[in-house]
Short mmCIF file of C-alpha atoms in Angstrom, two decimals:
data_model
loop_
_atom_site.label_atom_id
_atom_site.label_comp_id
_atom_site.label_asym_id
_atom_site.label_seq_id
_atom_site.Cartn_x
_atom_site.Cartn_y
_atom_site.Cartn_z
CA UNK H 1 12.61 9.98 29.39
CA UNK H 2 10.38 11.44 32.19
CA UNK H 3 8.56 13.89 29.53
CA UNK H 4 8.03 11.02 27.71
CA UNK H 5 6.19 8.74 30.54
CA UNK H 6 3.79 11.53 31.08
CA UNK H 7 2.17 10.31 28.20
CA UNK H 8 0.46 6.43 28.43
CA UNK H 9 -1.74 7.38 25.61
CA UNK H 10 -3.05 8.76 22.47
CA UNK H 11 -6.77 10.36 22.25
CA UNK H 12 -7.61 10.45 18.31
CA UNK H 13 -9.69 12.75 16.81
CA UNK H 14 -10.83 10.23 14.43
CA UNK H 15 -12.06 10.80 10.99
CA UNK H 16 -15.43 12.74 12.14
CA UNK H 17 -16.76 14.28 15.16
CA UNK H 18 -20.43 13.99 13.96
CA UNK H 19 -22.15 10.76 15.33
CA UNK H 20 -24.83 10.82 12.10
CA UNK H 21 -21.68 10.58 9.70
CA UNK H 22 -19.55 8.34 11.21
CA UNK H 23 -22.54 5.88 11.29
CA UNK H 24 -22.31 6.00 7.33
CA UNK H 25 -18.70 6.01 7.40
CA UNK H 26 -18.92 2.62 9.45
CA UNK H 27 -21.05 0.82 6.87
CA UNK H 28 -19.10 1.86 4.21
CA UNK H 29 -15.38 0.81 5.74
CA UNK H 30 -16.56 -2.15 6.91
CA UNK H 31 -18.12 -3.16 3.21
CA UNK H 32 -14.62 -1.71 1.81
CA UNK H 33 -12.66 -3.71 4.24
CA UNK H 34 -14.38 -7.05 3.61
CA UNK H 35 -13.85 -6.27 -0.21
CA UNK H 36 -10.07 -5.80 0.37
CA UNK H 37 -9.69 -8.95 2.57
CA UNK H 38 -11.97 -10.91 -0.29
CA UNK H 39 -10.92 -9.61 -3.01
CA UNK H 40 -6.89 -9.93 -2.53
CA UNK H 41 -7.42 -13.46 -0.90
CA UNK H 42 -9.21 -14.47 -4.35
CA UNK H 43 -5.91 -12.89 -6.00
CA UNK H 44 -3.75 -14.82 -3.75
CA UNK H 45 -5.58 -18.01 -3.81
CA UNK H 46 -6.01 -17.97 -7.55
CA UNK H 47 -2.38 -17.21 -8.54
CA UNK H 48 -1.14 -19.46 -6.45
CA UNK H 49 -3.65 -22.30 -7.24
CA UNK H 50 -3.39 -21.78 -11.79
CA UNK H 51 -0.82 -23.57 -13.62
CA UNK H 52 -1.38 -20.50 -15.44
CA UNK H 53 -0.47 -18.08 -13.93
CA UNK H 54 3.24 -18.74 -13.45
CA UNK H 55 5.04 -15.72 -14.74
CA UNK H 56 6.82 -13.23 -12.64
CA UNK H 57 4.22 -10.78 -12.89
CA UNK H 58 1.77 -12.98 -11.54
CA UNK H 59 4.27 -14.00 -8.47
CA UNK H 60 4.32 -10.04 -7.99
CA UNK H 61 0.81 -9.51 -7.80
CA UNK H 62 0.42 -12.09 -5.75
CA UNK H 63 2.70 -10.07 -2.98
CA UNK H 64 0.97 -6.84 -3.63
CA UNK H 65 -2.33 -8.07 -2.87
CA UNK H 66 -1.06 -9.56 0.46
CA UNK H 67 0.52 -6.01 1.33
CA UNK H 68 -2.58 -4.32 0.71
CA UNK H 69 -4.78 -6.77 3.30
CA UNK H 70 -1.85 -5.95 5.35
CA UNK H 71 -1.64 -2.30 4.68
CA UNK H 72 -5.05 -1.81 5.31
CA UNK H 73 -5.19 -4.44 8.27
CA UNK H 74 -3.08 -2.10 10.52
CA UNK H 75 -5.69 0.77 10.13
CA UNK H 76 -8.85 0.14 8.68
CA UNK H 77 -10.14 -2.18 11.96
CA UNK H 78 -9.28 0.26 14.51
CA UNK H 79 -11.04 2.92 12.36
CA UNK H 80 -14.34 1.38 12.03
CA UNK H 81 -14.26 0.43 15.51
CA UNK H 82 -13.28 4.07 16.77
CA UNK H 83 -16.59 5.71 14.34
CA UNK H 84 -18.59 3.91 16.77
CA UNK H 85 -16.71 4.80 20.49
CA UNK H 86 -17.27 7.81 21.70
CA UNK H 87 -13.84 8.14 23.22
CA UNK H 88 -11.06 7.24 20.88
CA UNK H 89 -7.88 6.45 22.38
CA UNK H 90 -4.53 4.02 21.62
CA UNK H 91 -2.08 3.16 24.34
CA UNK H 92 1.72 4.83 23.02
CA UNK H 93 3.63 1.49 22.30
CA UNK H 94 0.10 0.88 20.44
CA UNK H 95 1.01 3.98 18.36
CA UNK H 96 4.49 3.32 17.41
CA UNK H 97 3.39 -0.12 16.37
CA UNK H 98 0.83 1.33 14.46
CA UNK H 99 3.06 3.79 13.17
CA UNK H 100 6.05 1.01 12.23
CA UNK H 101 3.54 -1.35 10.41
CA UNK H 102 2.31 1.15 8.27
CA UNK H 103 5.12 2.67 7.35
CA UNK H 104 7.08 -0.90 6.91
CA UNK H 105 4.06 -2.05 4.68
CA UNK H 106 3.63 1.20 2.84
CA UNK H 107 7.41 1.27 2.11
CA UNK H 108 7.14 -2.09 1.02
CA UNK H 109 4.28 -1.20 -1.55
CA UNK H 110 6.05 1.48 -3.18
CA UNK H 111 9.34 -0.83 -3.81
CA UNK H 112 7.49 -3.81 -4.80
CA UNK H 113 5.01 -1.13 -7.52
CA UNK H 114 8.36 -0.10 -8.74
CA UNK H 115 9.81 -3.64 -8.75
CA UNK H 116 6.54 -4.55 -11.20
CA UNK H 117 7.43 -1.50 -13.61
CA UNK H 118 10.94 -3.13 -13.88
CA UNK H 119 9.29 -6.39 -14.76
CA UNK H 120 7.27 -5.03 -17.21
CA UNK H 121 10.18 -3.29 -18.66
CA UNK H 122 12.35 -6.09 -19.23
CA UNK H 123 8.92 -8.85 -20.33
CA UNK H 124 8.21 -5.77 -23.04
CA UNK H 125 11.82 -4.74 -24.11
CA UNK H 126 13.56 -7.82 -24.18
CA UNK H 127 11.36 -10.87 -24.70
CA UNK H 128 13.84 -13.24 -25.65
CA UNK H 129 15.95 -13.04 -22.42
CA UNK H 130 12.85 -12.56 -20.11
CA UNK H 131 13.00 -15.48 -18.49
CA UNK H 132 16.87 -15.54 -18.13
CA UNK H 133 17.04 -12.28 -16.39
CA UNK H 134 13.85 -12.38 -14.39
CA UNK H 135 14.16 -15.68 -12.84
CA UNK H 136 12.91 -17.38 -10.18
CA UNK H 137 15.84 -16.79 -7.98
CA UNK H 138 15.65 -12.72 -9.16
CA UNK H 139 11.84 -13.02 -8.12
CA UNK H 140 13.11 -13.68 -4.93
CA UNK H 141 15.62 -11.54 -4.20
CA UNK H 142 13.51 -8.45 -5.38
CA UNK H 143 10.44 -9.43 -3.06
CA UNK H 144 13.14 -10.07 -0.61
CA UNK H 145 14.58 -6.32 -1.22
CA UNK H 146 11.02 -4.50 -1.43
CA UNK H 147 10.80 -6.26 2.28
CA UNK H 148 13.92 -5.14 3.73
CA UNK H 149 13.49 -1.60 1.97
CA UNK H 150 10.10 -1.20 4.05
CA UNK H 151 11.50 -2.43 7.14
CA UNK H 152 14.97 -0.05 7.22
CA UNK H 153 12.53 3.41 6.14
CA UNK H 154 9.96 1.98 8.90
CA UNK H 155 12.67 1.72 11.51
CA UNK H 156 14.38 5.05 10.84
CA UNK H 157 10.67 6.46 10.95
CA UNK H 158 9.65 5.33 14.07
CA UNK H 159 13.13 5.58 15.96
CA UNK H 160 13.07 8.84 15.06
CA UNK H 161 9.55 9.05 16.95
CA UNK H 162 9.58 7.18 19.90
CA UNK H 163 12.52 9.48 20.94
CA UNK H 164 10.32 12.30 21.19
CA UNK H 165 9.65 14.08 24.46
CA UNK H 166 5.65 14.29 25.18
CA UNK H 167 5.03 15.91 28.14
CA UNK H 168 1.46 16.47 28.50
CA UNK H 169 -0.64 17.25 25.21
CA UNK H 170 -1.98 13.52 24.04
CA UNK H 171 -4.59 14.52 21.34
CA UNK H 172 -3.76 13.56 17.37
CA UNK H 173 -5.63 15.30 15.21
CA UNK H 174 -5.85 12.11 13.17
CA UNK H 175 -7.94 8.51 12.78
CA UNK H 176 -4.43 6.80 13.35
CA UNK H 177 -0.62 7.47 14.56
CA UNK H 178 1.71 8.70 12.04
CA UNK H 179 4.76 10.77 12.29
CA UNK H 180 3.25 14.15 11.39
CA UNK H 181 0.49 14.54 13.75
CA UNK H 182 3.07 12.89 16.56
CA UNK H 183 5.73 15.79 16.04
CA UNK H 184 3.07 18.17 16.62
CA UNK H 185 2.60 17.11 20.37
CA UNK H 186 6.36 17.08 20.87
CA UNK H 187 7.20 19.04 23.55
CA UNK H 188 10.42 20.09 21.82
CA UNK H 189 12.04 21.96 18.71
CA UNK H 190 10.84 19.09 16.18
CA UNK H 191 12.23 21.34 12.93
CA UNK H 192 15.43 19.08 12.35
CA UNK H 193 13.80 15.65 13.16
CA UNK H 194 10.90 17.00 10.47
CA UNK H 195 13.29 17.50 8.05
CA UNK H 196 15.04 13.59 8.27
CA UNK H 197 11.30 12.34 8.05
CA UNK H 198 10.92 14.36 4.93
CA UNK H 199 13.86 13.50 3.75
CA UNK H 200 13.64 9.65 4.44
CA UNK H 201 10.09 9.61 3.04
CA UNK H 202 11.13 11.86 -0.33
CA UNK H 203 14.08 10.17 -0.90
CA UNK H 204 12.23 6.75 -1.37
CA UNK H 205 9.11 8.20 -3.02
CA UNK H 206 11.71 10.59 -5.35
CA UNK H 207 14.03 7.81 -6.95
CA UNK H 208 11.25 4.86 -6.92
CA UNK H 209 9.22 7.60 -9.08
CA UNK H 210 12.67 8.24 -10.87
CA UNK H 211 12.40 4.37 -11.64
CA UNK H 212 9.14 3.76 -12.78
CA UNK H 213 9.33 6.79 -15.11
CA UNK H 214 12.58 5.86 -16.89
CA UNK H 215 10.93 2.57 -17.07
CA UNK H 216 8.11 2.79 -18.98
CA UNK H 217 10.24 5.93 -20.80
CA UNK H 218 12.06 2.95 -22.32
CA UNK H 219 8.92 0.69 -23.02
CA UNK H 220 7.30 3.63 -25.22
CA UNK H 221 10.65 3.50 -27.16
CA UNK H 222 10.95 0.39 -27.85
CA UNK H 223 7.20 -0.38 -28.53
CA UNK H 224 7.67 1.74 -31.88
CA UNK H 225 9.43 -1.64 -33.20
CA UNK H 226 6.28 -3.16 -32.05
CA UNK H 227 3.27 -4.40 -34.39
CA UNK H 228 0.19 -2.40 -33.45
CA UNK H 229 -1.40 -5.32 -32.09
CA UNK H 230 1.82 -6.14 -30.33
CA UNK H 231 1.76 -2.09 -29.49
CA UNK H 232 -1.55 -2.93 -27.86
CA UNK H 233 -1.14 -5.97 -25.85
CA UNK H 234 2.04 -4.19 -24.19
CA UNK H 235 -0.08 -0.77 -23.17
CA UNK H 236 -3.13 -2.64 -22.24
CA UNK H 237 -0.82 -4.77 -19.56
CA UNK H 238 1.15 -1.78 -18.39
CA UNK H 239 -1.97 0.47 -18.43
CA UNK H 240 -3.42 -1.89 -14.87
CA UNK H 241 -0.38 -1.05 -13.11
CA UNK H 242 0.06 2.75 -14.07
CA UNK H 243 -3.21 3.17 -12.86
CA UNK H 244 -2.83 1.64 -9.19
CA UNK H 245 0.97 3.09 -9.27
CA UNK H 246 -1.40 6.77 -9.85
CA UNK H 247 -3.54 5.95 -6.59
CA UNK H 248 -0.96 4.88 -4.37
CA UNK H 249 1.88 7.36 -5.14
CA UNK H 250 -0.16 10.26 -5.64
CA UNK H 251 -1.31 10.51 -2.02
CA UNK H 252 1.12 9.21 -0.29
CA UNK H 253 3.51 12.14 -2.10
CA UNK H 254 0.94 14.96 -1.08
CA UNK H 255 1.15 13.29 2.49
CA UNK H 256 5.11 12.86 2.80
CA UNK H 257 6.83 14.57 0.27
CA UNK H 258 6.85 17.87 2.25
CA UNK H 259 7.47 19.42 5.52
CA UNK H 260 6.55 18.47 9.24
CA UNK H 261 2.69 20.26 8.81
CA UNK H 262 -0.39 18.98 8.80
CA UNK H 263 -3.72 19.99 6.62
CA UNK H 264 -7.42 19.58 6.80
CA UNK H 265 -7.31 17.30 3.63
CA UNK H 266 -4.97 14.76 5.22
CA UNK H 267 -7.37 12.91 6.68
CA UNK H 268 -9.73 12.09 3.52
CA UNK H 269 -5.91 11.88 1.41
CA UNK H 270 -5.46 9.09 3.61
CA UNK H 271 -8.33 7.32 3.53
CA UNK H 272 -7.73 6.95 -0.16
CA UNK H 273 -4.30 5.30 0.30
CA UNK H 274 -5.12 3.15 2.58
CA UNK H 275 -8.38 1.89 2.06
CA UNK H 276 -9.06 2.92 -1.23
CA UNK H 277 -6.32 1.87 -3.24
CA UNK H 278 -6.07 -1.58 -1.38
CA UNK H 279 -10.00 -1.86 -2.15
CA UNK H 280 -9.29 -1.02 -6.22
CA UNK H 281 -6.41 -2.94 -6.91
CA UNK H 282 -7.99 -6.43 -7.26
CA UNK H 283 -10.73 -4.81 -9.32
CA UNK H 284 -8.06 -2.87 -11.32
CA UNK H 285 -6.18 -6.19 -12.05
CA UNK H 286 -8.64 -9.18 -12.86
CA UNK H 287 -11.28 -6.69 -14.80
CA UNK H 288 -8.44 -5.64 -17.30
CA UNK H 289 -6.40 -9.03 -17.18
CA UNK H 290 -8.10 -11.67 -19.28
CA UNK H 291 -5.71 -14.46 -18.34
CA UNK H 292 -6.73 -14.06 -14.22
CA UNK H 293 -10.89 -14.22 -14.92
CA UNK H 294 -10.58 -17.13 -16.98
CA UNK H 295 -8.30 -18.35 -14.13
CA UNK H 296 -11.36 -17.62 -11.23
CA UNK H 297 -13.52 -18.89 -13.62
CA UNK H 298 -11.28 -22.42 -13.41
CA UNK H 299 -11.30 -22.61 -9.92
CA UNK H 300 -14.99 -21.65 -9.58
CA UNK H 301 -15.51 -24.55 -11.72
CA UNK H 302 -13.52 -27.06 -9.71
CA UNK H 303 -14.80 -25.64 -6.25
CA UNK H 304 -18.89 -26.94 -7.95
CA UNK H 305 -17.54 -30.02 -9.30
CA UNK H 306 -16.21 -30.55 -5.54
CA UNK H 307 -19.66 -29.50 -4.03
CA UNK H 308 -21.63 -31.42 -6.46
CA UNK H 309 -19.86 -35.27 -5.71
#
């Protein structure tokens, strides 16, 4: 406990030492983060405003898009303020809050993308008892679960930090605190406690990628009973989600799936996760998706009508 009160805070690295770059890097986060706060509000506000948009998936989207401005929330300000401060630092219970939210709301992304795959499973593979089996009570209880998930892999994640012995070295060689960079400065053997983060992190990301494989493994089955148009409809709904499933799990694999190291490319890898990915999503989702433009439309509508009386 001593070791560890030798250290009050963290000095970051950030994401660039060179004062020309991280001016451009500033304009461009901040225009990225103001898209992500937008652009999921808009989601938010119109699926929860359009008669509609009712169905489960909808209620699901609606929860990832306020997980990304929450995702993103925990890191994005601090970086665009720290690309413009010459010395970057974060007090340590600033840190390992840092480091619990975005593990709790990265967890929770990852269960709640595999929680839409099962959706689209079941609305593709067995329309007749769609509604029966996902319900508004089953809605719920998965949202419920993806939350809970997130906050038990968080909590095992950052217990496993905050019981770390620093003793002197402060600097993270990173724009934000995460487990990795924080077992570096350890002053300890940190091989064992590596291997549990590993393990806790690829354990999640392994059998959530297990599910949302056999899932759509089942909807290409059964879509050869499927007219072509119906063949269609089905891949051009599934294809939205794929695609942000591809951002988001891709990176945060590379990052987590492996052992306690850290690489040059870690940095950038994260950027893309986390503000990226949150930035896409809303763009991924009402370009493709028909049914939520004609929805904006709608409420664009009523918002003139309201301005003109």
């Amino acid at each position: 406990m001593e070791n560890r009160n030798n250290v009050t805070e963290f000095i970051l690295h950030g994401l660039t030492q060179d004062k020309t770059v991280a001016k451009v890097y500033f304009s461009l986060f901040l225009v990225f983060y103001a898209i992500i706060i937008l652009g999921n509000v808009l989601i938010i506000i119109t699926i929860n405003t359009s008669e509609q948009l009712n169905s489960p998936m909808y209620f699901f989207l609606s929860y990832l898009s306020f997980v990304d401005i929450s995702y993103s929330t925990v890191t994005a300000p601090k970086l665009i303020y720290d690309l413009l401060v010459e010395k970057k630092t974060i007090s340590f219970v600033g840190c390992i809050a840092q480091l619990f939210a975005g593990h709790f709301f990265g967890c929770a992304e990852i269960f709640l993308l595999t929680v839409m795959a099962y959706d689209h499973c079941i609305a593709i593979c067995k329309p007749l008892h769609y509604t029966n089996i996902v319900n508004k009570h089953v809605c719920g209880w998965l949202v419920a679960a993806s939350w809970v998930g997130g906050f038990v892999h968080s909590l095992v994640q950052t217990l496993l930090a905050i019981q770390l012995p620093f003793c002197g070295a402060n600097e993270i060689d990173h724009f934000f605190c995460d487990v990795h960079p924080l077992l570096k400065l350890a002053c300890t053997d940190t091989y064992i406690i590596g291997v549990i983060v590993a393990a806790n992190s690829g354990v999640i990301s392994l059998s959530c990628f297990v599910v949302l494989v056999v899932s759509y493994a089942v909807i290409l089955v059964s879509l050869r009973t499927h007219s072509s148009e119906g063949r269609l409809k089905a891949l051009y709904t599934c294809t939205s989600h794929i695609t942000v499933v591809v951002l988001f799990f891709g990176p945060c694999i590379f990052i987590y799936m492996r052992p306690s190291t850290t690489f040059s490319a870690d940095k950038m890898v994260s950027v893309f996760y986390i503000i990226m990915t949150p930035m896409l999503n809303p763009l991924i989702y009402t370009l493709r998706n028909e049914e939520v433009k004609n929805a904006m439309k709608k409420l664009w509508n009523r918002k003139v009508k309201r301005s003109e009386k």
